Short mmCIF file of C-alpha atoms in Angstrom, two decimals:
data_model
loop_
_atom_site.label_atom_id
_atom_site.label_comp_id
_atom_site.label_asym_id
_atom_site.label_seq_id
_atom_site.Cartn_x
_atom_site.Cartn_y
_atom_site.Cartn_z
CA MET A 1070 101.40 -83.83 -7.24
CA ARG A 1071 99.12 -85.23 -4.55
CA TYR A 1072 97.41 -81.87 -4.18
CA LEU A 1073 97.01 -81.58 -7.91
CA LEU A 1074 95.34 -84.99 -8.06
CA ALA A 1075 93.14 -84.12 -5.10
CA PHE A 1076 92.21 -80.87 -6.80
CA LEU A 1077 91.38 -82.64 -10.07
CA TRP A 1078 89.32 -85.23 -8.21
CA LYS A 1079 87.42 -82.61 -6.25
CA HIS A 1080 86.38 -80.86 -9.43
CA ASN A 1081 86.13 -84.01 -11.55
CA PHE A 1082 82.73 -82.99 -12.93
CA PHE A 1083 84.15 -79.75 -14.31
CA PHE A 1084 87.30 -81.32 -15.72
CA LEU A 1085 85.45 -84.21 -17.34
CA PHE A 1086 83.15 -81.62 -18.92
CA VAL A 1087 86.10 -79.62 -20.27
CA ALA A 1088 87.84 -82.76 -21.55
CA LEU A 1089 84.75 -84.00 -23.41
CA GLU A 1090 84.03 -80.54 -24.83
CA LEU A 1091 87.61 -80.47 -26.11
CA ILE A 1092 87.05 -83.72 -27.95
CA ALA A 1093 83.88 -82.26 -29.45
CA PHE A 1094 85.73 -79.18 -30.67
CA ILE A 1095 88.56 -81.22 -32.15
CA LEU A 1096 86.02 -83.34 -34.02
CA MET A 1097 84.27 -80.18 -35.17
CA THR A 1098 87.34 -78.44 -36.54
CA ASN A 1099 88.47 -81.63 -38.26
CA SER A 1100 85.14 -82.17 -39.95
CA LYS A 1101 85.33 -78.68 -41.44
CA ASN A 1102 88.23 -79.72 -43.61
CA TYR A 1103 88.91 -82.75 -45.73
CA GLN A 1104 89.75 -85.15 -42.91
CA GLY A 1105 86.14 -84.89 -41.88
CA SER A 1106 85.03 -86.67 -44.98
CA VAL A 1107 86.93 -89.73 -43.77
CA ILE A 1108 84.67 -89.93 -40.73
CA ILE A 1109 81.65 -89.44 -42.94
CA ASN A 1110 82.93 -92.13 -45.26
CA ALA A 1111 83.39 -94.65 -42.46
CA THR A 1112 79.87 -94.12 -41.22
CA SER A 1113 77.94 -93.70 -44.42
CA GLU A 1114 77.80 -97.41 -45.18
CA PHE A 1115 75.92 -97.92 -41.92
CA THR A 1116 73.79 -94.78 -41.88
CA GLY A 1117 73.17 -95.07 -45.60
CA GLY A 1118 71.44 -98.40 -45.11
CA ILE A 1119 69.10 -97.02 -42.46
CA ASN A 1120 68.47 -93.82 -44.39
CA ASN A 1121 67.64 -95.85 -47.46
CA THR A 1122 64.91 -97.74 -45.64
CA ALA A 1123 63.50 -94.54 -44.20
CA THR A 1124 63.50 -92.87 -47.59
CA ASN A 1125 61.81 -95.87 -49.16
CA ILE A 1126 58.96 -95.44 -46.70
CA GLY A 1127 58.93 -91.66 -47.13
CA ASN A 1128 58.90 -92.01 -50.91
CA TYR A 1129 55.34 -93.26 -50.98
CA PHE A 1130 54.19 -89.91 -49.68
CA SER A 1131 56.09 -87.89 -52.25
CA LEU A 1132 55.59 -90.04 -55.33
CA ASN A 1133 53.51 -87.38 -57.00
CA ARG A 1134 56.13 -84.70 -56.66
CA ALA A 1135 58.91 -87.05 -57.79
CA ASN A 1136 56.91 -88.11 -60.82
CA GLU A 1137 56.27 -84.52 -61.77
CA GLN A 1138 59.98 -83.77 -61.49
CA LEU A 1139 60.90 -86.72 -63.70
CA LEU A 1140 58.20 -85.82 -66.20
CA ARG A 1141 59.54 -82.27 -66.43
CA GLU A 1142 63.06 -83.58 -67.05
CA ASN A 1143 61.86 -86.05 -69.65
CA THR A 1144 60.01 -83.29 -71.47
CA ALA A 1145 63.14 -81.17 -71.52
CA LEU A 1146 65.14 -84.10 -72.86
CA LEU A 1147 62.60 -84.77 -75.60
CA GLN A 1148 62.69 -81.17 -76.66
CA ASN A 1149 66.45 -80.80 -76.67
CA SER A 1150 67.83 -84.03 -77.93
CA SER A 1151 68.14 -85.76 -81.27
CA GLU A 1152 66.43 -89.05 -81.99
CA SER A 1153 69.52 -91.09 -81.22
CA VAL A 1154 69.23 -90.23 -77.55
CA LEU A 1155 65.64 -91.35 -77.52
CA ILE A 1156 66.57 -94.78 -78.83
CA SER A 1157 69.39 -95.37 -76.38
CA ASP A 1158 67.33 -94.03 -73.48
CA THR A 1159 67.06 -97.36 -71.70
CA GLY A 1160 67.95 -96.19 -68.24
CA PHE A 1161 69.57 -93.29 -66.51
CA GLN A 1162 72.94 -93.83 -68.15
CA TYR A 1163 74.04 -92.79 -71.55
CA VAL A 1164 77.46 -92.07 -72.94
CA ASP A 1165 78.42 -89.06 -74.96
CA SER A 1166 81.85 -87.96 -76.02
CA LEU A 1167 82.86 -86.11 -72.86
CA TYR A 1168 80.64 -86.86 -69.92
CA ARG A 1169 78.88 -89.87 -68.48
CA TYR A 1170 75.75 -89.41 -66.37
CA ILE A 1171 74.83 -91.76 -63.55
CA GLY A 1172 71.37 -91.45 -62.07
CA ALA A 1173 71.06 -91.61 -58.28
CA LYS A 1174 68.37 -91.34 -55.66
CA VAL A 1175 68.67 -88.85 -52.79
CA ILE A 1176 68.45 -90.77 -49.54
CA SER A 1177 69.09 -87.93 -47.12
CA ILE A 1178 69.58 -84.19 -47.47
CA SER A 1179 69.89 -81.13 -45.26
CA THR A 1180 69.13 -77.61 -46.43
CA HIS A 1181 68.80 -75.47 -43.32
CA LYS A 1182 72.22 -75.93 -41.70
CA ARG A 1183 75.27 -73.75 -42.22
CA ASN A 1184 76.95 -76.51 -44.23
CA ASN A 1185 74.68 -78.85 -46.09
CA TYR A 1186 75.19 -82.33 -47.50
CA MET A 1187 73.21 -85.08 -49.09
CA MET A 1188 73.66 -88.79 -49.41
CA LEU A 1189 73.07 -90.74 -52.62
CA ASN A 1190 72.40 -94.43 -53.18
CA ARG A 1191 75.33 -94.83 -55.59
CA GLY A 1192 78.91 -95.59 -54.54
CA SER A 1193 82.27 -96.90 -55.71
CA LYS A 1194 80.50 -100.05 -56.90
CA HIS A 1195 78.72 -97.93 -59.49
CA GLY A 1196 81.85 -96.06 -60.52
CA ILE A 1197 81.40 -92.98 -58.37
CA LYS A 1198 84.61 -91.20 -57.40
CA LYS A 1199 85.46 -88.20 -55.26
CA ASP A 1200 85.13 -84.74 -56.88
CA MET A 1201 82.49 -85.74 -59.41
CA GLY A 1202 79.81 -83.16 -60.11
CA VAL A 1203 76.15 -83.64 -59.22
CA ILE A 1204 73.26 -81.98 -61.08
CA SER A 1205 69.50 -82.20 -61.05
CA GLY A 1206 67.19 -81.68 -63.97
CA ASP A 1207 67.01 -78.01 -63.01
CA GLY A 1208 70.66 -77.17 -62.42
CA ILE A 1209 73.82 -77.71 -60.43
CA VAL A 1210 73.52 -79.41 -57.04
CA GLY A 1211 77.03 -80.03 -55.64
CA THR A 1212 80.14 -82.21 -55.73
CA VAL A 1213 80.88 -85.68 -54.34
CA ILE A 1214 83.17 -85.45 -51.29
CA SER A 1215 83.33 -89.05 -50.13
CA VAL A 1216 82.36 -92.46 -51.43
CA SER A 1217 81.74 -95.80 -49.77
CA LYS A 1218 80.88 -99.06 -51.50
CA ASN A 1219 77.19 -98.39 -52.00
CA TYR A 1220 76.73 -94.75 -51.04
CA SER A 1221 78.25 -91.35 -51.61
CA SER A 1222 78.19 -88.03 -49.73
CA VAL A 1223 77.69 -84.82 -51.65
CA MET A 1224 78.64 -81.32 -50.55
CA LEU A 1225 75.80 -79.13 -51.79
CA LEU A 1226 76.16 -75.63 -53.20
CA LEU A 1227 74.76 -74.70 -49.78
CA HIS A 1228 78.13 -75.02 -48.06
CA LYS A 1229 80.70 -72.63 -46.65
CA ASP A 1230 83.42 -74.11 -48.89
CA ALA A 1231 81.36 -74.46 -52.07
CA LYS A 1232 82.71 -72.14 -54.73
CA ILE A 1233 81.60 -72.72 -58.31
CA SER A 1234 83.21 -71.17 -61.34
CA ALA A 1235 80.32 -69.62 -63.27
CA ARG A 1236 79.58 -67.57 -66.35
CA ILE A 1237 77.05 -64.86 -67.06
CA LYS A 1238 75.17 -66.37 -69.95
CA LYS A 1239 74.51 -63.17 -71.93
CA ASN A 1240 78.17 -62.07 -72.20
CA ASN A 1241 80.21 -65.13 -71.12
CA GLN A 1242 82.00 -63.25 -68.34
CA LEU A 1243 83.50 -65.38 -65.56
CA VAL A 1244 82.29 -64.98 -61.97
CA ASN A 1245 82.26 -67.08 -58.81
CA ALA A 1246 79.14 -68.42 -57.15
CA VAL A 1247 79.23 -68.93 -53.37
CA TRP A 1248 76.70 -69.37 -50.57
CA ASN A 1249 76.70 -66.64 -47.90
CA GLU A 1250 73.01 -66.83 -47.28
CA ILE A 1251 70.94 -68.61 -44.69
CA ASP A 1252 68.12 -69.23 -47.12
CA TYR A 1253 68.63 -72.37 -49.21
CA ARG A 1254 66.96 -70.74 -52.21
CA PHE A 1255 69.49 -67.94 -52.70
CA GLY A 1256 73.22 -67.66 -53.35
CA THR A 1257 75.75 -64.94 -54.07
CA LEU A 1258 77.86 -64.05 -57.09
CA GLU A 1259 81.29 -62.68 -56.29
CA ASP A 1260 84.04 -61.01 -58.28
CA ILE A 1261 81.89 -59.29 -60.87
CA PRO A 1262 84.06 -56.70 -62.70
CA ALA A 1263 82.69 -53.20 -62.07
CA HIS A 1264 82.11 -52.37 -65.72
CA LEU A 1265 79.58 -55.19 -66.05
CA GLN A 1266 75.98 -54.31 -65.37
CA LEU A 1267 73.80 -57.21 -64.33
CA GLU A 1268 70.04 -57.11 -64.35
CA ALA A 1269 67.49 -59.13 -62.44
CA GLY A 1270 66.62 -62.18 -64.47
CA ASP A 1271 70.07 -62.70 -66.03
CA THR A 1272 70.94 -66.39 -66.22
CA ILE A 1273 74.08 -67.78 -64.57
CA VAL A 1274 75.52 -71.04 -65.89
CA SER A 1275 78.52 -73.25 -65.12
CA SER A 1276 81.74 -72.16 -66.82
CA GLY A 1277 83.08 -75.60 -67.70
CA ASN A 1278 86.50 -74.52 -66.46
CA SER A 1279 86.69 -76.91 -63.53
CA PHE A 1280 86.29 -80.18 -65.48
CA ILE A 1281 83.67 -81.12 -62.90
CA PHE A 1282 80.58 -79.73 -64.61
CA PRO A 1283 79.96 -79.51 -68.34
CA GLN A 1284 79.72 -76.00 -69.70
CA GLY A 1285 76.38 -74.22 -69.66
CA ILE A 1286 74.52 -76.04 -66.89
CA GLN A 1287 72.21 -73.62 -65.16
CA ILE A 1288 73.06 -72.41 -61.65
CA GLY A 1289 70.44 -69.73 -61.14
CA THR A 1290 69.09 -66.34 -62.08
CA VAL A 1291 70.07 -62.92 -60.74
CA THR A 1292 67.53 -61.37 -58.39
CA GLU A 1293 69.46 -58.35 -57.16
CA TYR A 1294 72.61 -56.56 -58.29
CA LEU A 1295 74.66 -55.04 -55.46
CA ASN A 1296 76.86 -52.15 -56.45
CA ASN A 1297 79.67 -51.76 -53.90
CA SER A 1298 80.74 -48.22 -54.69
CA GLY A 1299 84.49 -47.66 -54.54
CA GLN A 1300 85.35 -51.28 -55.13
CA SER A 1301 86.39 -52.78 -58.40
CA LEU A 1302 84.42 -55.98 -57.89
CA ASN A 1303 80.69 -56.09 -57.32
CA SER A 1304 78.40 -58.84 -56.16
CA ALA A 1305 74.89 -60.03 -56.88
CA LYS A 1306 72.23 -62.16 -55.28
CA ILE A 1307 71.01 -65.14 -57.28
CA LYS A 1308 68.12 -67.54 -56.95
CA TYR A 1309 69.20 -71.15 -57.48
CA SER A 1310 67.39 -72.97 -60.25
CA THR A 1311 67.52 -76.17 -58.19
CA ASP A 1312 64.91 -76.44 -55.46
CA PHE A 1313 67.11 -78.13 -52.86
CA ASN A 1314 64.20 -78.88 -50.60
CA GLY A 1315 62.41 -80.87 -53.26
CA ILE A 1316 64.92 -83.04 -55.11
CA PHE A 1317 64.46 -86.78 -55.25
CA TYR A 1318 66.72 -87.79 -58.12
CA VAL A 1319 70.04 -86.38 -59.34
CA TYR A 1320 72.67 -87.19 -61.94
CA ILE A 1321 76.31 -87.72 -61.04
CA ILE A 1322 78.65 -86.57 -63.80
CA GLU A 1323 81.83 -88.33 -64.72
CA ASN A 1324 84.24 -86.41 -66.91
CA LEU A 1325 85.66 -89.13 -69.17
CA LYS A 1326 88.54 -86.95 -70.30
CA LYS A 1327 89.55 -85.69 -66.87
CA GLU A 1328 92.71 -87.80 -66.58
CA GLU A 1329 93.83 -86.78 -70.03
CA ILE A 1330 93.36 -83.11 -69.19
CA ILE A 1331 95.25 -83.44 -65.92
CA GLU A 1332 98.07 -85.29 -67.66
CA LEU A 1333 98.36 -82.53 -70.22
CA GLU A 1334 98.40 -79.91 -67.50
CA GLU A 1335 101.19 -81.70 -65.67
CA GLU A 1336 103.23 -81.87 -68.84
CA ASN A 1337 102.97 -78.11 -69.18
CA ASN A 1338 104.20 -77.49 -65.66
CA MET B 1486 68.01 -100.84 -11.35
CA SER B 1487 68.68 -102.84 -14.49
CA LYS B 1488 65.09 -102.21 -15.55
CA GLN B 1489 65.84 -98.50 -15.27
CA ILE B 1490 68.79 -98.93 -17.64
CA TYR B 1491 66.61 -100.61 -20.26
CA ILE B 1492 64.02 -97.85 -19.99
CA GLN B 1493 66.70 -95.20 -20.49
CA LEU B 1494 68.24 -97.08 -23.42
CA PHE B 1495 64.85 -97.32 -25.07
CA LYS B 1496 64.26 -93.58 -24.58
CA PHE B 1497 67.69 -92.87 -26.01
CA VAL B 1498 67.11 -94.88 -29.18
CA PHE B 1499 63.55 -93.61 -29.57
CA LEU B 1500 64.54 -89.93 -29.27
CA VAL B 1501 67.53 -90.30 -31.62
CA LEU B 1502 65.40 -91.99 -34.30
CA LEU B 1503 62.60 -89.44 -33.84
CA GLN B 1504 65.11 -86.63 -34.19
CA ILE B 1505 66.81 -87.97 -37.30
CA TYR B 1506 63.87 -89.28 -39.26
CA VAL B 1507 61.06 -86.95 -38.28
CA LEU B 1508 62.23 -83.73 -36.67
CA ASN B 1509 65.34 -83.16 -38.82
CA ASN B 1510 63.07 -83.21 -41.84
CA ILE B 1511 60.79 -80.60 -40.36
CA ALA B 1512 61.82 -77.04 -41.10
CA PHE B 1513 59.12 -74.52 -40.23
CA PHE B 1514 59.30 -71.35 -42.32
CA GLY B 1515 62.47 -72.52 -44.04
CA HIS B 1516 64.84 -73.07 -41.14
CA LEU B 1517 63.25 -73.44 -37.74
CA ASN B 1518 64.20 -76.87 -36.52
CA PRO B 1519 63.12 -78.42 -33.19
CA TYR B 1520 65.78 -80.47 -31.38
CA LEU B 1521 63.69 -82.62 -29.08
CA TYR B 1522 66.43 -85.21 -28.50
CA ILE B 1523 67.85 -83.12 -25.65
CA LEU B 1524 64.76 -84.20 -23.65
CA PHE B 1525 66.73 -87.36 -22.83
CA ILE B 1526 69.24 -85.38 -20.76
CA LEU B 1527 66.49 -83.30 -19.14
CA LEU B 1528 64.59 -86.39 -17.96
CA LEU B 1529 67.45 -88.55 -16.68
CA PRO B 1530 66.73 -89.67 -13.08
CA LEU B 1531 67.72 -87.28 -10.29
CA GLU B 1532 70.15 -89.78 -8.77
CA THR B 1533 72.16 -90.15 -12.00
CA PRO B 1534 75.86 -89.65 -11.16
CA LYS B 1535 77.29 -86.47 -12.60
CA TRP B 1536 79.91 -88.22 -14.72
CA LEU B 1537 77.22 -90.41 -16.24
CA LEU B 1538 75.29 -87.27 -17.20
CA LEU B 1539 78.27 -86.08 -19.21
CA VAL B 1540 79.00 -89.46 -20.75
CA SER B 1541 75.40 -89.97 -21.84
CA ALA B 1542 75.30 -86.43 -23.24
CA PHE B 1543 78.42 -87.22 -25.22
CA MET B 1544 76.94 -90.44 -26.61
CA LEU B 1545 73.65 -88.70 -27.40
CA GLY B 1546 75.35 -85.87 -29.27
CA LEU B 1547 77.59 -88.30 -31.10
CA SER B 1548 74.61 -90.38 -32.28
CA ILE B 1549 72.81 -87.31 -33.61
CA ASP B 1550 76.00 -86.00 -35.25
CA TYR B 1551 76.67 -89.37 -36.88
CA PHE B 1552 73.48 -89.17 -38.86
CA SER B 1553 73.46 -85.49 -39.74
CA HIS B 1554 76.98 -84.70 -41.00
CA THR B 1555 77.71 -82.34 -38.11
CA ILE B 1556 80.49 -84.12 -36.24
CA GLY B 1557 81.00 -82.47 -32.85
CA LEU B 1558 78.25 -79.87 -33.00
CA ASN B 1559 75.52 -81.68 -31.11
CA ILE B 1560 78.09 -83.20 -28.73
CA ALA B 1561 79.23 -79.75 -27.63
CA ALA B 1562 75.69 -78.46 -27.10
CA SER B 1563 74.48 -81.57 -25.25
CA LEU B 1564 77.51 -81.58 -22.95
CA LEU B 1565 76.78 -77.99 -21.97
CA VAL B 1566 73.23 -78.92 -20.99
CA ALA B 1567 74.45 -81.93 -18.96
CA TYR B 1568 76.98 -79.70 -17.21
CA LEU B 1569 74.42 -77.04 -16.29
CA ARG B 1570 71.70 -79.49 -15.27
CA PRO B 1571 72.74 -80.24 -11.64
CA GLY B 1572 73.21 -76.53 -10.84
CA MET B 1573 69.84 -75.72 -12.37
CA ILE B 1574 68.07 -78.36 -10.26
CA ARG B 1575 69.84 -77.14 -7.10
CA ARG B 1576 68.79 -73.56 -7.79
CA LEU B 1577 65.14 -74.41 -8.48
CA SER B 1578 64.67 -76.71 -5.49
CA PRO B 1579 67.52 -76.41 -2.97
CA LYS B 1580 66.08 -78.87 -0.45
CA ILE B 1581 65.45 -81.77 -2.79
CA ASP B 1582 65.24 -85.18 -1.11
CA LEU B 1583 66.56 -87.96 -3.32
CA SER B 1584 65.11 -90.72 -1.13
CA GLN B 1585 61.54 -89.81 -2.04
CA GLY B 1586 62.10 -91.16 -5.54
CA GLN B 1587 60.73 -88.14 -7.36
CA LYS B 1588 60.99 -88.14 -11.12
CA ILE B 1589 61.71 -85.03 -13.11
CA GLY B 1590 58.52 -83.96 -14.83
CA ILE B 1591 55.33 -82.00 -14.47
CA ARG B 1592 53.70 -84.75 -12.40
CA ASP B 1593 56.16 -84.61 -9.50
CA PHE B 1594 57.43 -81.05 -9.69
CA GLY B 1595 54.54 -79.04 -11.10
CA PHE B 1596 54.16 -77.07 -14.30
CA ALA B 1597 56.00 -73.90 -13.26
CA TRP B 1598 59.07 -75.78 -12.02
CA PHE B 1599 59.32 -77.98 -15.08
CA PHE B 1600 58.67 -75.11 -17.47
CA MET B 1601 61.46 -73.01 -15.92
CA TYR B 1602 63.83 -75.98 -15.87
CA SER B 1603 63.27 -77.17 -19.42
CA SER B 1604 62.96 -73.78 -21.13
CA PHE B 1605 66.22 -72.53 -19.61
CA LEU B 1606 68.25 -75.60 -20.58
CA ILE B 1607 66.65 -75.95 -24.03
CA THR B 1608 67.30 -72.30 -24.87
CA ILE B 1609 70.95 -72.65 -23.81
CA HIS B 1610 71.26 -75.79 -25.92
CA HIS B 1611 69.75 -74.22 -29.03
CA ILE B 1612 71.78 -71.02 -28.76
CA CYS B 1613 74.99 -73.06 -28.43
CA LEU B 1614 74.02 -75.25 -31.37
CA PHE B 1615 73.05 -72.46 -33.77
CA LEU B 1616 76.01 -70.22 -32.84
CA LEU B 1617 78.55 -73.01 -33.37
CA ASP B 1618 76.88 -73.90 -36.65
CA SER B 1619 77.08 -70.35 -37.99
CA PHE B 1620 80.68 -69.51 -36.97
CA ARG B 1621 80.65 -66.15 -38.67
CA MET B 1622 80.29 -62.73 -37.07
CA SER B 1623 77.78 -61.38 -39.56
CA GLU B 1624 75.39 -64.24 -38.93
CA ILE B 1625 75.30 -64.10 -35.13
CA LEU B 1626 72.11 -62.07 -34.79
CA ASP B 1627 70.32 -64.22 -37.30
CA ALA B 1628 71.55 -67.41 -35.61
CA LEU B 1629 70.32 -66.12 -32.24
CA GLY B 1630 66.93 -65.37 -33.72
CA ARG B 1631 66.64 -68.81 -35.21
CA ALA B 1632 67.85 -70.40 -31.97
CA LEU B 1633 65.18 -68.62 -29.94
CA MET B 1634 62.37 -69.42 -32.39
CA SER B 1635 63.43 -73.07 -32.57
CA SER B 1636 63.64 -73.19 -28.75
CA ILE B 1637 60.01 -72.17 -28.54
CA PHE B 1638 59.09 -75.07 -30.82
CA THR B 1639 61.14 -77.53 -28.80
CA ILE B 1640 59.77 -76.31 -25.45
CA GLY B 1641 56.27 -76.69 -26.85
CA LEU B 1642 57.01 -80.28 -27.88
CA VAL B 1643 58.58 -81.08 -24.48
CA ILE B 1644 55.53 -79.81 -22.57
CA LEU B 1645 53.24 -81.66 -24.98
CA SER B 1646 55.19 -84.90 -24.49
CA GLN B 1647 54.81 -84.50 -20.72
CA TYR B 1648 51.03 -84.47 -21.03
CA LEU B 1649 51.05 -87.30 -23.58
CA PHE B 1650 53.24 -89.78 -21.72
CA TYR B 1651 53.38 -88.95 -18.04
CA ARG B 1652 50.05 -87.56 -16.92
CA GLN B 1653 47.86 -90.65 -17.00
CA LYS B 1654 50.06 -92.66 -14.63
CA LYS B 1655 48.65 -90.88 -11.59
#
């Protein structure tokens, strides 16, 4: 025992290094699964406040781009919606039969890491809950993974674990959209049945099967169809319709009928 | 000595804030990202005890991770740099005399010494960081490429900072 202690003491630098690295790796593996969001949750109230200030300063430099983005979304709304929406358009929120939209400002975002997140200035105080969908004016952005009082963390489509149930718009076939790329502009479609031929330019939209996103919200367009010969399922490269590097405002989606649907499902089981 | 602690604390906070609010938002060509914060470990005084090197690396990594949703990643990479630092200094200048009060930097050690020292440790740090972040076999080559390109950016910034902050004192 004495020799062991003497040995440990002699090489204390090495053993302290190993011990601390071990802690780092435990933290790392935990943050890859759901426990990690607890750590994020505990810190976001603090970091969110600082990020908010920093973004407020940064916003002055990007006002033009943000205004353009909002203008584009407003134009789309004007074109698509009936007059009733125009009258009730007093803020970011409006209620329709199935979904409620809550506007939020992006206060921090990463796009060039392996797993990317963003933080929004809306939290449990504003009715945000875990697993709500997040979209921008251009398309799907991600899902809420943790919420604190004033802030929420969103797992972007640009994440190892992000898998979105999608549909090919022209023939309503179901596929899965994942992110295997390094480039934040592109994603991958998986599980395309071999008899389906996709062409560059085909639009991919949300399927509406997950109760997180409404049906028909744009995800992206196909840029390249990859034919894996000999396999029954093909894949394709898509270009996201959301420009992740340039979003300032997003909408968080609450499915007002989610509990009812889940209840019904449980009854069936 | 206590003055030294305040100086180091100030450097720590300054580099962490610079990293989170400026450098993390810079992505050259899509995904080249300089990680200048590691400069803190590189510039710690020569007489810093080894255990303190590791502990400060841990705290530094933790602070960066806290703000960037990457719990553990920057800790692991910073610890590796802190662990390799004493050996690196011994190899580059075996007969170093602590009593002369030399400070790590271009001013006291010369350009070639400092360039070797910082570029080796920064490259190790970036490779560790990008490899751990990718975690998938098919991405290793790409991660290495990005690590090396980002290292060049960081080394450039480190050398630049040397001329900005340390030269005039002479």
